[in-house]
Amino acid sequence: MSPGHTGVTTSGAQDPVIVCETPQDECGVRDVLDRLGDKWSMYVMVELTAGTLRFKELQRRIHGDVSQRMLTLTLRRLERDGLVTRTVYATVPPQVEYALTDMGRSMSHLLKSLADWSIAHRPAIAEARGAYDESHP
Amino acid sequence: MSPGHTGVTTSGAQDPVIVCETPQDECGVRDVLDRLGDKWSMYVMVELTAGTLRFKELQRRIHGDVSQRMLTLTLRRLERDGLVTRTVYATVPPQVEYALTDMGRSMSHLLKSLADWSIAHRPAIAEARGAYDESHP
DNA sequence: CTGTATCCGATTAGATACTG
DNA sequence: CAGTATCTAATCGGATACAG
C-alpha cells in the first residue's frame, strides 16, 4: 500500500492499476487493445496460432461469416502492427499466406486464454444474464 | 494432429482453433468477448482488480475521459454478465460501490496480462507501424 | 484466389440537460 | 453523488460490384 495514503474510504484501491506518465497518455494500452475492439482481429489471431493460413482458409475457419472486406481490413491492420506477416506468391491464381510474427504469437497466447475463459464461463454468464433480466423489469 | 487429415497444404493447421458444435454457434466466445469490444469495459475491469470503487472514483481512474453515460452503460452490462457487483447505500448523497465478482476477478487477471503486454510492446508496435507506413505509399 | 471501391444501414459513443 | 433522457456525429461493418 502506498505510504502517503490518507482519507481512506471503503475502497481498497488507492492508485490506478494502469498508470501512465500523463493522464492524457494511453500508455499504449488503448492504442494496442483497440485492435481487439473490432469484430474479427481476435479470431484471426487465435486461428493463426495453429499455423500459416491462406486468405480463403482463414475466412472459412472464422465463425460468424467474416466478409471479404472485413477480413482484408483486419489482416492489413494486424500486418501494420507487426503481429502478422503477409507473403504473396506470384502464382495463378494468386496465393497469399498469413502467419503470426513472434510478437503476434506472444500476444495470441493471451487471446487464446481469453477465448478459453469465454467458452468455460459461458454457462455462468448466461445464467447471470437471466437472473439480472428477471430482477430488473 | 487429427487422424483423418488428407490433402495437406502448406498450412500447418488442419482444424479451427476455436471449435464449436455447430458452425453457426459462437461457443460463447463472441458472446463474451463482445464485451471487450466496447471502449471501456476492459479498463473498468482492470481498475476494479485493485478493489472496490465508487462511481466517481472509477471515472477518475479511467484514461481517456469516460463520460458519465458510457461508464453507467458499461457497468450495467458488466453487472448483468455477473462480472461486477453494484452495491447501493441509502445515504445522502447516494453512494454506490462497484466490485468484481469471483468470476470477474478470474477474467480480469487475463485482461491485466493483456494490458501489461500492450504497455511492454508499445514501442515495437509503434516501430512496426512506422515501417509499414513507409513501405506502403 | 485475393483483393479494391462504393454505398448504406446499424451501432457506438460523446455532449448536454435534467433528476432523486 | 449517481444516475437518466435525448440528440447527434462518427465509426463500423455488411452487401454488392468489379479487377488483377
PDB file of C-alpha atoms (C1' of nucleotides) in Angstrom:
ATOM      1  CA  MET A   1       0.000   0.000   0.000  1.00  0.00           C
ATOM      2  CA  SER A   2       1.273   3.438  -0.866  1.00  0.00           C
ATOM      3  CA  PRO A   3       2.848   5.351   2.001  1.00  0.00           C
ATOM      4  CA  GLY A   4       1.141   8.686   1.586  1.00  0.00           C
ATOM      5  CA  HIS A   5      -2.379   7.490   1.560  1.00  0.00           C
ATOM      6  CA  THR A   6      -4.831   9.476   3.545  1.00  0.00           C
ATOM      7  CA  GLY A   7      -8.563   9.758   3.810  1.00  0.00           C
ATOM      8  CA  VAL A   8      -9.162   6.108   3.180  1.00  0.00           C
ATOM      9  CA  THR A   9     -12.642   5.305   2.027  1.00  0.00           C
ATOM     10  CA  THR A  10     -14.225   1.914   1.861  1.00  0.00           C
ATOM     11  CA  SER A  11     -12.240   1.456  -1.321  1.00  0.00           C
ATOM     12  CA  GLY A  12      -9.318  -0.902  -1.148  1.00  0.00           C
ATOM     13  CA  ALA A  13      -7.580   0.816  -4.053  1.00  0.00           C
ATOM     14  CA  GLN A  14      -5.532   3.980  -3.818  1.00  0.00           C
ATOM     15  CA  ASP A  15      -3.800   4.187  -7.177  1.00  0.00           C
ATOM     16  CA  PRO A  16      -4.949   3.413 -10.677  1.00  0.00           C
ATOM     17  CA  VAL A  17      -3.925  -0.028 -11.855  1.00  0.00           C
ATOM     18  CA  ILE A  18      -2.994   1.225 -15.271  1.00  0.00           C
ATOM     19  CA  VAL A  19      -0.619   4.081 -14.664  1.00  0.00           C
ATOM     20  CA  CYS A  20       0.636   6.368 -17.413  1.00  0.00           C
ATOM     21  CA  GLU A  21       3.142   9.182 -17.370  1.00  0.00           C
ATOM     22  CA  THR A  22       0.456  11.701 -18.144  1.00  0.00           C
ATOM     23  CA  PRO A  23      -3.267  11.291 -17.637  1.00  0.00           C
ATOM     24  CA  GLN A  24      -3.853  12.073 -21.301  1.00  0.00           C
ATOM     25  CA  ASP A  25      -1.476   9.359 -22.411  1.00  0.00           C
ATOM     26  CA  GLU A  26      -2.876   5.950 -23.069  1.00  0.00           C
ATOM     27  CA  CYS A  27       0.385   4.122 -22.304  1.00  0.00           C
ATOM     28  CA  GLY A  28      -0.203   2.182 -25.446  1.00  0.00           C
ATOM     29  CA  VAL A  29      -2.998   0.223 -23.857  1.00  0.00           C
ATOM     30  CA  ARG A  30      -5.777   1.837 -25.806  1.00  0.00           C
ATOM     31  CA  ASP A  31      -3.511   2.031 -28.790  1.00  0.00           C
ATOM     32  CA  VAL A  32      -2.959  -1.706 -28.832  1.00  0.00           C
ATOM     33  CA  LEU A  33      -6.191  -3.018 -27.481  1.00  0.00           C
ATOM     34  CA  ASP A  34      -8.383  -1.060 -29.816  1.00  0.00           C
ATOM     35  CA  ARG A  35      -7.379  -3.791 -32.235  1.00  0.00           C
ATOM     36  CA  LEU A  36      -9.331  -6.165 -30.044  1.00  0.00           C
ATOM     37  CA  GLY A  37     -12.242  -3.812 -30.159  1.00  0.00           C
ATOM     38  CA  ASP A  38     -13.026  -4.650 -33.728  1.00  0.00           C
ATOM     39  CA  LYS A  39     -15.110  -7.657 -34.536  1.00  0.00           C
ATOM     40  CA  TRP A  40     -12.579 -10.008 -36.107  1.00  0.00           C
ATOM     41  CA  SER A  41      -8.953  -9.400 -35.050  1.00  0.00           C
ATOM     42  CA  MET A  42      -9.150 -11.673 -32.073  1.00  0.00           C
ATOM     43  CA  TYR A  43     -10.474 -14.574 -34.127  1.00  0.00           C
ATOM     44  CA  VAL A  44      -7.835 -14.085 -36.787  1.00  0.00           C
ATOM     45  CA  MET A  45      -5.036 -14.084 -34.217  1.00  0.00           C
ATOM     46  CA  VAL A  46      -6.322 -17.178 -32.477  1.00  0.00           C
ATOM     47  CA  GLU A  47      -6.833 -19.146 -35.664  1.00  0.00           C
ATOM     48  CA  LEU A  48      -3.345 -18.271 -36.835  1.00  0.00           C
ATOM     49  CA  THR A  49      -1.885 -19.839 -33.691  1.00  0.00           C
ATOM     50  CA  ALA A  50      -2.390 -23.170 -35.462  1.00  0.00           C
ATOM     51  CA  GLY A  51      -0.060 -22.148 -38.277  1.00  0.00           C
ATOM     52  CA  THR A  52       0.140 -20.409 -41.623  1.00  0.00           C
ATOM     53  CA  LEU A  53      -3.147 -19.935 -43.421  1.00  0.00           C
ATOM     54  CA  ARG A  54      -4.261 -18.660 -46.780  1.00  0.00           C
ATOM     55  CA  PHE A  55      -6.865 -15.958 -47.070  1.00  0.00           C
ATOM     56  CA  LYS A  56      -9.720 -18.225 -48.037  1.00  0.00           C
ATOM     57  CA  GLU A  57      -8.810 -20.856 -45.471  1.00  0.00           C
ATOM     58  CA  LEU A  58      -8.738 -18.241 -42.746  1.00  0.00           C
ATOM     59  CA  GLN A  59     -12.109 -16.970 -43.837  1.00  0.00           C
ATOM     60  CA  ARG A  60     -13.588 -20.451 -43.628  1.00  0.00           C
ATOM     61  CA  ARG A  61     -12.335 -21.025 -40.115  1.00  0.00           C
ATOM     62  CA  ILE A  62     -13.693 -17.863 -38.637  1.00  0.00           C
ATOM     63  CA  HIS A  63     -17.108 -18.038 -37.103  1.00  0.00           C
ATOM     64  CA  GLY A  64     -19.806 -15.614 -37.984  1.00  0.00           C
ATOM     65  CA  ASP A  65     -19.061 -15.290 -41.670  1.00  0.00           C
ATOM     66  CA  VAL A  66     -16.486 -12.561 -41.889  1.00  0.00           C
ATOM     67  CA  SER A  67     -16.883 -10.684 -45.138  1.00  0.00           C
ATOM     68  CA  GLN A  68     -14.043 -10.452 -47.599  1.00  0.00           C
ATOM     69  CA  ARG A  69     -13.780  -6.761 -46.991  1.00  0.00           C
ATOM     70  CA  MET A  70     -13.543  -7.044 -43.222  1.00  0.00           C
ATOM     71  CA  LEU A  71     -11.035  -9.879 -43.316  1.00  0.00           C
ATOM     72  CA  THR A  72      -8.831  -7.843 -45.619  1.00  0.00           C
ATOM     73  CA  LEU A  73      -9.050  -4.761 -43.427  1.00  0.00           C
ATOM     74  CA  THR A  74      -8.390  -6.800 -40.307  1.00  0.00           C
ATOM     75  CA  LEU A  75      -5.346  -8.512 -41.777  1.00  0.00           C
ATOM     76  CA  ARG A  76      -3.910  -5.223 -43.044  1.00  0.00           C
ATOM     77  CA  ARG A  77      -4.146  -3.677 -39.603  1.00  0.00           C
ATOM     78  CA  LEU A  78      -2.570  -6.684 -37.932  1.00  0.00           C
ATOM     79  CA  GLU A  79       0.186  -6.670 -40.506  1.00  0.00           C
ATOM     80  CA  ARG A  80       0.770  -2.975 -39.950  1.00  0.00           C
ATOM     81  CA  ASP A  81       1.075  -3.559 -36.217  1.00  0.00           C
ATOM     82  CA  GLY A  82       3.739  -6.194 -36.801  1.00  0.00           C
ATOM     83  CA  LEU A  83       1.574  -9.018 -35.497  1.00  0.00           C
ATOM     84  CA  VAL A  84       1.018 -10.834 -38.768  1.00  0.00           C
ATOM     85  CA  THR A  85       3.122 -11.419 -41.871  1.00  0.00           C
ATOM     86  CA  ARG A  86       1.739 -11.472 -45.378  1.00  0.00           C
ATOM     87  CA  THR A  87       3.509 -13.490 -48.045  1.00  0.00           C
ATOM     88  CA  VAL A  88       2.445 -13.245 -51.666  1.00  0.00           C
ATOM     89  CA  TYR A  89       3.312 -15.958 -54.191  1.00  0.00           C
ATOM     90  CA  ALA A  90       3.280 -14.870 -57.805  1.00  0.00           C
ATOM     91  CA  THR A  91       1.164 -17.785 -58.978  1.00  0.00           C
ATOM     92  CA  VAL A  92      -2.026 -18.050 -60.970  1.00  0.00           C
ATOM     93  CA  PRO A  93      -4.374 -17.919 -59.248  1.00  0.00           C
ATOM     94  CA  PRO A  94      -2.635 -15.781 -56.632  1.00  0.00           C
ATOM     95  CA  GLN A  95      -1.744 -17.315 -53.297  1.00  0.00           C
ATOM     96  CA  VAL A  96      -1.254 -15.290 -50.143  1.00  0.00           C
ATOM     97  CA  GLU A  97      -0.212 -16.740 -46.831  1.00  0.00           C
ATOM     98  CA  TYR A  98      -0.685 -15.211 -43.428  1.00  0.00           C
ATOM     99  CA  ALA A  99       1.206 -16.148 -40.292  1.00  0.00           C
ATOM    100  CA  LEU A 100       1.880 -14.734 -36.856  1.00  0.00           C
ATOM    101  CA  THR A 101       5.123 -12.950 -36.147  1.00  0.00           C
ATOM    102  CA  ASP A 102       6.962 -13.757 -32.919  1.00  0.00           C
ATOM    103  CA  MET A 103       5.306 -10.758 -31.343  1.00  0.00           C
ATOM    104  CA  GLY A 104       1.955 -11.863 -32.706  1.00  0.00           C
ATOM    105  CA  ARG A 105       2.432 -15.304 -31.210  1.00  0.00           C
ATOM    106  CA  SER A 106       3.238 -13.888 -27.816  1.00  0.00           C
ATOM    107  CA  MET A 107       0.015 -11.909 -27.927  1.00  0.00           C
ATOM    108  CA  SER A 108      -2.134 -14.683 -29.329  1.00  0.00           C
ATOM    109  CA  HIS A 109      -1.368 -16.870 -26.332  1.00  0.00           C
ATOM    110  CA  LEU A 110      -3.117 -14.332 -24.161  1.00  0.00           C
ATOM    111  CA  LEU A 111      -6.017 -14.123 -26.556  1.00  0.00           C
ATOM    112  CA  LYS A 112      -6.336 -17.884 -26.603  1.00  0.00           C
ATOM    113  CA  SER A 113      -6.601 -17.824 -22.816  1.00  0.00           C
ATOM    114  CA  LEU A 114      -9.406 -15.320 -23.091  1.00  0.00           C
ATOM    115  CA  ALA A 115     -11.207 -17.412 -25.683  1.00  0.00           C
ATOM    116  CA  ASP A 116     -10.897 -20.474 -23.453  1.00  0.00           C
ATOM    117  CA  TRP A 117     -12.128 -18.486 -20.498  1.00  0.00           C
ATOM    118  CA  SER A 118     -15.137 -17.370 -22.500  1.00  0.00           C
ATOM    119  CA  ILE A 119     -16.089 -20.856 -23.504  1.00  0.00           C
ATOM    120  CA  ALA A 120     -15.656 -22.140 -19.959  1.00  0.00           C
ATOM    121  CA  HIS A 121     -17.732 -19.371 -18.407  1.00  0.00           C
ATOM    122  CA  ARG A 122     -20.449 -19.125 -20.967  1.00  0.00           C
ATOM    123  CA  PRO A 123     -22.986 -21.045 -18.895  1.00  0.00           C
ATOM    124  CA  ALA A 124     -22.317 -18.915 -15.815  1.00  0.00           C
ATOM    125  CA  ILE A 125     -22.674 -15.730 -17.815  1.00  0.00           C
ATOM    126  CA  ALA A 126     -25.866 -16.880 -19.444  1.00  0.00           C
ATOM    127  CA  GLU A 127     -27.252 -17.663 -16.023  1.00  0.00           C
ATOM    128  CA  ALA A 128     -26.193 -14.276 -14.659  1.00  0.00           C
ATOM    129  CA  ARG A 129     -27.916 -12.527 -17.540  1.00  0.00           C
ATOM    130  CA  GLY A 130     -31.082 -14.466 -16.963  1.00  0.00           C
ATOM    131  CA  ALA A 131     -31.081 -13.613 -13.279  1.00  0.00           C
ATOM    132  CA  TYR A 132     -30.374  -9.968 -13.973  1.00  0.00           C
ATOM    133  CA  ASP A 133     -33.120  -9.667 -16.541  1.00  0.00           C
ATOM    134  CA  GLU A 134     -35.627 -11.252 -14.193  1.00  0.00           C
ATOM    135  CA  SER A 135     -34.793  -8.955 -11.322  1.00  0.00           C
ATOM    136  CA  HIS A 136     -34.754  -5.834 -13.492  1.00  0.00           C
ATOM    137  CA  PRO A 137     -38.166  -5.413 -15.099  1.00  0.00           C
TER     138      PRO A 137
ATOM    139  CA  MET B   1      -2.750 -33.973 -35.252  1.00  0.00           C
ATOM    140  CA  SER B   2      -6.118 -35.261 -36.341  1.00  0.00           C
ATOM    141  CA  PRO B   3      -6.129 -38.828 -37.686  1.00  0.00           C
ATOM    142  CA  GLY B   4      -8.168 -38.306 -40.798  1.00  0.00           C
ATOM    143  CA  HIS B   5      -6.266 -35.455 -42.298  1.00  0.00           C
ATOM    144  CA  THR B   6      -5.746 -35.579 -46.009  1.00  0.00           C
ATOM    145  CA  GLY B   7      -4.723 -33.207 -48.733  1.00  0.00           C
ATOM    146  CA  VAL B   8      -2.261 -31.266 -46.640  1.00  0.00           C
ATOM    147  CA  THR B   9      -1.444 -27.828 -47.974  1.00  0.00           C
ATOM    148  CA  THR B  10       1.388 -25.568 -46.991  1.00  0.00           C
ATOM    149  CA  SER B  11      -0.726 -24.714 -43.991  1.00  0.00           C
ATOM    150  CA  GLY B  12       0.342 -26.195 -40.711  1.00  0.00           C
ATOM    151  CA  ALA B  13      -3.195 -26.094 -39.389  1.00  0.00           C
ATOM    152  CA  GLN B  14      -5.915 -28.608 -40.170  1.00  0.00           C
ATOM    153  CA  ASP B  15      -8.683 -27.743 -37.742  1.00  0.00           C
ATOM    154  CA  PRO B  16     -10.019 -24.464 -36.453  1.00  0.00           C
ATOM    155  CA  VAL B  17      -8.568 -23.494 -33.103  1.00  0.00           C
ATOM    156  CA  ILE B  18     -11.897 -22.320 -31.824  1.00  0.00           C
ATOM    157  CA  VAL B  19     -14.220 -25.226 -32.394  1.00  0.00           C
ATOM    158  CA  CYS B  20     -17.957 -25.025 -31.836  1.00  0.00           C
ATOM    159  CA  GLU B  21     -20.624 -27.693 -32.014  1.00  0.00           C
ATOM    160  CA  THR B  22     -22.207 -26.019 -34.998  1.00  0.00           C
ATOM    161  CA  PRO B  23     -20.564 -23.545 -37.344  1.00  0.00           C
ATOM    162  CA  GLN B  24     -23.306 -21.053 -36.624  1.00  0.00           C
ATOM    163  CA  ASP B  25     -22.726 -21.239 -32.899  1.00  0.00           C
ATOM    164  CA  GLU B  26     -20.296 -18.836 -31.360  1.00  0.00           C
ATOM    165  CA  CYS B  27     -19.373 -21.100 -28.430  1.00  0.00           C
ATOM    166  CA  GLY B  28     -19.848 -18.124 -26.237  1.00  0.00           C
ATOM    167  CA  VAL B  29     -16.663 -16.568 -27.441  1.00  0.00           C
ATOM    168  CA  ARG B  30     -18.291 -13.805 -29.396  1.00  0.00           C
ATOM    169  CA  ASP B  31     -20.973 -13.603 -26.777  1.00  0.00           C
ATOM    170  CA  VAL B  32     -18.481 -12.914 -24.030  1.00  0.00           C
ATOM    171  CA  LEU B  33     -15.795 -11.058 -25.845  1.00  0.00           C
ATOM    172  CA  ASP B  34     -18.087  -8.566 -27.467  1.00  0.00           C
ATOM    173  CA  ARG B  35     -17.990  -7.012 -24.030  1.00  0.00           C
ATOM    174  CA  LEU B  36     -14.343  -6.287 -24.674  1.00  0.00           C
ATOM    175  CA  GLY B  37     -15.244  -4.791 -27.978  1.00  0.00           C
ATOM    176  CA  ASP B  38     -16.660  -1.699 -26.396  1.00  0.00           C
ATOM    177  CA  LYS B  39     -14.392   1.137 -25.474  1.00  0.00           C
ATOM    178  CA  TRP B  40     -14.398   0.985 -21.687  1.00  0.00           C
ATOM    179  CA  SER B  41     -15.190  -2.452 -20.216  1.00  0.00           C
ATOM    180  CA  MET B  42     -11.607  -3.585 -20.211  1.00  0.00           C
ATOM    181  CA  TYR B  43     -10.448  -0.520 -18.299  1.00  0.00           C
ATOM    182  CA  VAL B  44     -13.220  -0.851 -15.766  1.00  0.00           C
ATOM    183  CA  MET B  45     -12.387  -4.484 -15.123  1.00  0.00           C
ATOM    184  CA  VAL B  46      -8.685  -3.816 -14.736  1.00  0.00           C
ATOM    185  CA  GLU B  47      -9.160  -0.872 -12.401  1.00  0.00           C
ATOM    186  CA  LEU B  48     -11.508  -2.889 -10.238  1.00  0.00           C
ATOM    187  CA  THR B  49      -8.796  -5.501  -9.699  1.00  0.00           C
ATOM    188  CA  ALA B  50      -7.378  -3.100  -7.123  1.00  0.00           C
ATOM    189  CA  GLY B  51     -10.544  -3.257  -5.065  1.00  0.00           C
ATOM    190  CA  THR B  52     -13.970  -1.752  -4.573  1.00  0.00           C
ATOM    191  CA  LEU B  53     -14.541   1.627  -6.163  1.00  0.00           C
ATOM    192  CA  ARG B  54     -17.280   4.205  -6.190  1.00  0.00           C
ATOM    193  CA  PHE B  55     -18.682   5.512  -9.435  1.00  0.00           C
ATOM    194  CA  LYS B  56     -16.853   8.810  -9.370  1.00  0.00           C
ATOM    195  CA  GLU B  57     -13.593   7.259  -8.263  1.00  0.00           C
ATOM    196  CA  LEU B  58     -13.759   4.749 -11.079  1.00  0.00           C
ATOM    197  CA  GLN B  59     -14.412   7.530 -13.547  1.00  0.00           C
ATOM    198  CA  ARG B  60     -11.360   9.426 -12.356  1.00  0.00           C
ATOM    199  CA  ARG B  61      -9.063   6.445 -12.742  1.00  0.00           C
ATOM    200  CA  ILE B  62     -10.017   5.594 -16.266  1.00  0.00           C
ATOM    201  CA  HIS B  63      -7.956   7.128 -19.003  1.00  0.00           C
ATOM    202  CA  GLY B  64      -9.498   8.948 -21.894  1.00  0.00           C
ATOM    203  CA  ASP B  65     -12.282  10.665 -20.016  1.00  0.00           C
ATOM    204  CA  VAL B  66     -15.120   8.216 -19.982  1.00  0.00           C
ATOM    205  CA  SER B  67     -18.417  10.056 -19.975  1.00  0.00           C
ATOM    206  CA  GLN B  68     -20.935   9.506 -17.209  1.00  0.00           C
ATOM    207  CA  ARG B  69     -23.301   7.920 -19.652  1.00  0.00           C
ATOM    208  CA  MET B  70     -20.772   5.441 -21.014  1.00  0.00           C
ATOM    209  CA  LEU B  71     -19.494   4.452 -17.598  1.00  0.00           C
ATOM    210  CA  THR B  72     -23.034   3.773 -16.483  1.00  0.00           C
ATOM    211  CA  LEU B  73     -23.799   1.675 -19.546  1.00  0.00           C
ATOM    212  CA  THR B  74     -20.548  -0.224 -19.204  1.00  0.00           C
ATOM    213  CA  LEU B  75     -21.117  -1.010 -15.541  1.00  0.00           C
ATOM    214  CA  ARG B  76     -24.675  -2.157 -16.167  1.00  0.00           C
ATOM    215  CA  ARG B  77     -23.551  -4.594 -18.816  1.00  0.00           C
ATOM    216  CA  LEU B  78     -20.763  -5.961 -16.634  1.00  0.00           C
ATOM    217  CA  GLU B  79     -23.193  -6.317 -13.761  1.00  0.00           C
ATOM    218  CA  ARG B  80     -25.655  -8.119 -15.989  1.00  0.00           C
ATOM    219  CA  ASP B  81     -22.943 -10.549 -17.059  1.00  0.00           C
ATOM    220  CA  GLY B  82     -22.164 -11.370 -13.435  1.00  0.00           C
ATOM    221  CA  LEU B  83     -18.692  -9.840 -13.598  1.00  0.00           C
ATOM    222  CA  VAL B  84     -19.311  -6.854 -11.348  1.00  0.00           C
ATOM    223  CA  THR B  85     -21.442  -6.242  -8.280  1.00  0.00           C
ATOM    224  CA  ARG B  86     -23.247  -2.995  -7.581  1.00  0.00           C
ATOM    225  CA  THR B  87     -23.978  -2.016  -4.002  1.00  0.00           C
ATOM    226  CA  VAL B  88     -26.150   0.981  -3.239  1.00  0.00           C
ATOM    227  CA  TYR B  89     -26.051   2.691   0.162  1.00  0.00           C
ATOM    228  CA  ALA B  90     -29.105   4.716   1.041  1.00  0.00           C
ATOM    229  CA  THR B  91     -27.159   7.788   2.096  1.00  0.00           C
ATOM    230  CA  VAL B  92     -27.325  11.416   1.133  1.00  0.00           C
ATOM    231  CA  PRO B  93     -25.647  11.988  -1.193  1.00  0.00           C
ATOM    232  CA  PRO B  94     -26.027   8.489  -2.623  1.00  0.00           C
ATOM    233  CA  GLN B  95     -23.076   6.156  -2.565  1.00  0.00           C
ATOM    234  CA  VAL B  96     -22.682   3.256  -4.947  1.00  0.00           C
ATOM    235  CA  GLU B  97     -19.833   0.793  -4.832  1.00  0.00           C
ATOM    236  CA  TYR B  98     -18.631  -1.448  -7.597  1.00  0.00           C
ATOM    237  CA  ALA B  99     -16.514  -4.549  -7.189  1.00  0.00           C
ATOM    238  CA  LEU B 100     -15.536  -7.605  -9.166  1.00  0.00           C
ATOM    239  CA  THR B 101     -17.268 -10.902  -8.554  1.00  0.00           C
ATOM    240  CA  ASP B 102     -15.155 -14.036  -8.281  1.00  0.00           C
ATOM    241  CA  MET B 103     -15.845 -14.684 -11.926  1.00  0.00           C
ATOM    242  CA  GLY B 104     -14.974 -11.105 -12.765  1.00  0.00           C
ATOM    243  CA  ARG B 105     -11.690 -11.435 -10.934  1.00  0.00           C
ATOM    244  CA  SER B 106     -10.773 -14.576 -12.806  1.00  0.00           C
ATOM    245  CA  MET B 107     -11.367 -12.731 -16.063  1.00  0.00           C
ATOM    246  CA  SER B 108      -9.667  -9.519 -15.047  1.00  0.00           C
ATOM    247  CA  HIS B 109      -6.403 -11.351 -14.470  1.00  0.00           C
ATOM    248  CA  LEU B 110      -6.344 -12.221 -18.142  1.00  0.00           C
ATOM    249  CA  LEU B 111      -7.193  -8.651 -19.076  1.00  0.00           C
ATOM    250  CA  LYS B 112      -4.440  -7.343 -16.855  1.00  0.00           C
ATOM    251  CA  SER B 113      -1.991  -9.587 -18.693  1.00  0.00           C
ATOM    252  CA  LEU B 114      -3.158  -8.107 -21.957  1.00  0.00           C
ATOM    253  CA  ALA B 115      -2.788  -4.580 -20.643  1.00  0.00           C
ATOM    254  CA  ASP B 116       0.722  -5.362 -19.454  1.00  0.00           C
ATOM    255  CA  TRP B 117       1.543  -6.919 -22.787  1.00  0.00           C
ATOM    256  CA  SER B 118       0.303  -3.793 -24.543  1.00  0.00           C
ATOM    257  CA  ILE B 119       2.454  -1.496 -22.483  1.00  0.00           C
ATOM    258  CA  ALA B 120       5.503  -3.705 -22.936  1.00  0.00           C
ATOM    259  CA  HIS B 121       5.095  -3.979 -26.699  1.00  0.00           C
ATOM    260  CA  ARG B 122       4.039  -0.462 -27.469  1.00  0.00           C
ATOM    261  CA  PRO B 123       7.464   0.578 -28.764  1.00  0.00           C
ATOM    262  CA  ALA B 124       7.696  -2.457 -31.042  1.00  0.00           C
ATOM    263  CA  ILE B 125       4.231  -1.822 -32.419  1.00  0.00           C
ATOM    264  CA  ALA B 126       4.934   1.838 -33.000  1.00  0.00           C
ATOM    265  CA  GLU B 127       8.053   0.873 -34.887  1.00  0.00           C
ATOM    266  CA  ALA B 128       6.185  -1.703 -36.962  1.00  0.00           C
ATOM    267  CA  ARG B 129       3.594   0.871 -37.910  1.00  0.00           C
ATOM    268  CA  GLY B 130       6.239   3.331 -38.926  1.00  0.00           C
ATOM    269  CA  ALA B 131       7.962   0.757 -41.090  1.00  0.00           C
ATOM    270  CA  TYR B 132       4.702  -0.336 -42.673  1.00  0.00           C
ATOM    271  CA  ASP B 133       3.632   3.194 -43.472  1.00  0.00           C
ATOM    272  CA  GLU B 134       6.963   3.945 -45.080  1.00  0.00           C
ATOM    273  CA  SER B 135       6.904   0.871 -47.291  1.00  0.00           C
ATOM    274  CA  HIS B 136       3.277   1.363 -48.309  1.00  0.00           C
ATOM    275  CA  PRO B 137       2.927   4.702 -50.046  1.00  0.00           C
TER     276      PRO B 137
ATOM    277  C1'  DC C   1      -7.969 -16.643 -55.367  1.00  0.00           C
ATOM    278  C1'  DT C   2      -7.263 -12.271 -53.378  1.00  0.00           C
ATOM    279  C1'  DG C   3      -8.269  -8.418 -53.378  1.00  0.00           C
ATOM    280  C1'  DT C   4     -10.421  -2.899 -54.109  1.00  0.00           C
ATOM    281  C1'  DA C   5     -14.243   0.590 -54.408  1.00  0.00           C
ATOM    282  C1'  DT C   6     -18.649   2.316 -53.247  1.00  0.00           C
ATOM    283  C1'  DC C   7     -22.810   2.722 -50.927  1.00  0.00           C
ATOM    284  C1'  DC C   8     -25.710   2.311 -46.990  1.00  0.00           C
ATOM    285  C1'  DG C   9     -27.695   0.712 -42.604  1.00  0.00           C
ATOM    286  C1'  DA C  10     -26.600  -0.251 -37.805  1.00  0.00           C
ATOM    287  C1'  DT C  11     -24.122   0.531 -33.813  1.00  0.00           C
ATOM    288  C1'  DT C  12     -21.406   3.473 -30.701  1.00  0.00           C
ATOM    289  C1'  DA C  13     -20.260   6.968 -28.101  1.00  0.00           C
ATOM    290  C1'  DG C  14     -19.939  11.997 -26.905  1.00  0.00           C
ATOM    291  C1'  DA C  15     -22.366  16.393 -25.420  1.00  0.00           C
ATOM    292  C1'  DT C  16     -25.807  18.353 -22.951  1.00  0.00           C
ATOM    293  C1'  DA C  17     -29.548  18.981 -19.901  1.00  0.00           C
ATOM    294  C1'  DC C  18     -32.175  17.344 -16.160  1.00  0.00           C
ATOM    295  C1'  DT C  19     -33.394  14.366 -11.592  1.00  0.00           C
ATOM    296  C1'  DG C  20     -33.650  11.893  -6.878  1.00  0.00           C
TER     297       DG C  20
ATOM    298  C1'  DC D   1     -23.127  11.707  -5.959  1.00  0.00           C
ATOM    299  C1'  DA D   2     -25.047   8.835  -9.230  1.00  0.00           C
ATOM    300  C1'  DG D   3     -27.548   8.499 -12.392  1.00  0.00           C
ATOM    301  C1'  DT D   4     -31.436   9.071 -16.858  1.00  0.00           C
ATOM    302  C1'  DA D   5     -33.032  11.066 -21.339  1.00  0.00           C
ATOM    303  C1'  DT D   6     -32.336  12.982 -25.745  1.00  0.00           C
ATOM    304  C1'  DC D   7     -29.948  14.271 -29.714  1.00  0.00           C
ATOM    305  C1'  DT D   8     -26.249  13.967 -32.914  1.00  0.00           C
ATOM    306  C1'  DA D   9     -21.612  12.872 -35.050  1.00  0.00           C
ATOM    307  C1'  DA D  10     -18.590   9.378 -36.047  1.00  0.00           C
ATOM    308  C1'  DT D  11     -17.358   4.770 -36.802  1.00  0.00           C
ATOM    309  C1'  DC D  12     -18.061   0.087 -38.131  1.00  0.00           C
ATOM    310  C1'  DG D  13     -19.393  -3.426 -40.852  1.00  0.00           C
ATOM    311  C1'  DG D  14     -22.307  -5.802 -44.473  1.00  0.00           C
ATOM    312  C1'  DA D  15     -23.708  -6.131 -49.427  1.00  0.00           C
ATOM    313  C1'  DT D  16     -22.550  -5.632 -53.907  1.00  0.00           C
ATOM    314  C1'  DA D  17     -19.933  -4.958 -57.998  1.00  0.00           C
ATOM    315  C1'  DC D  18     -15.684  -5.143 -60.221  1.00  0.00           C
ATOM    316  C1'  DA D  19     -10.392  -6.204 -61.129  1.00  0.00           C
ATOM    317  C1'  DG D  20      -5.549  -8.280 -61.378  1.00  0.00           C
TER     318       DG D  20
END
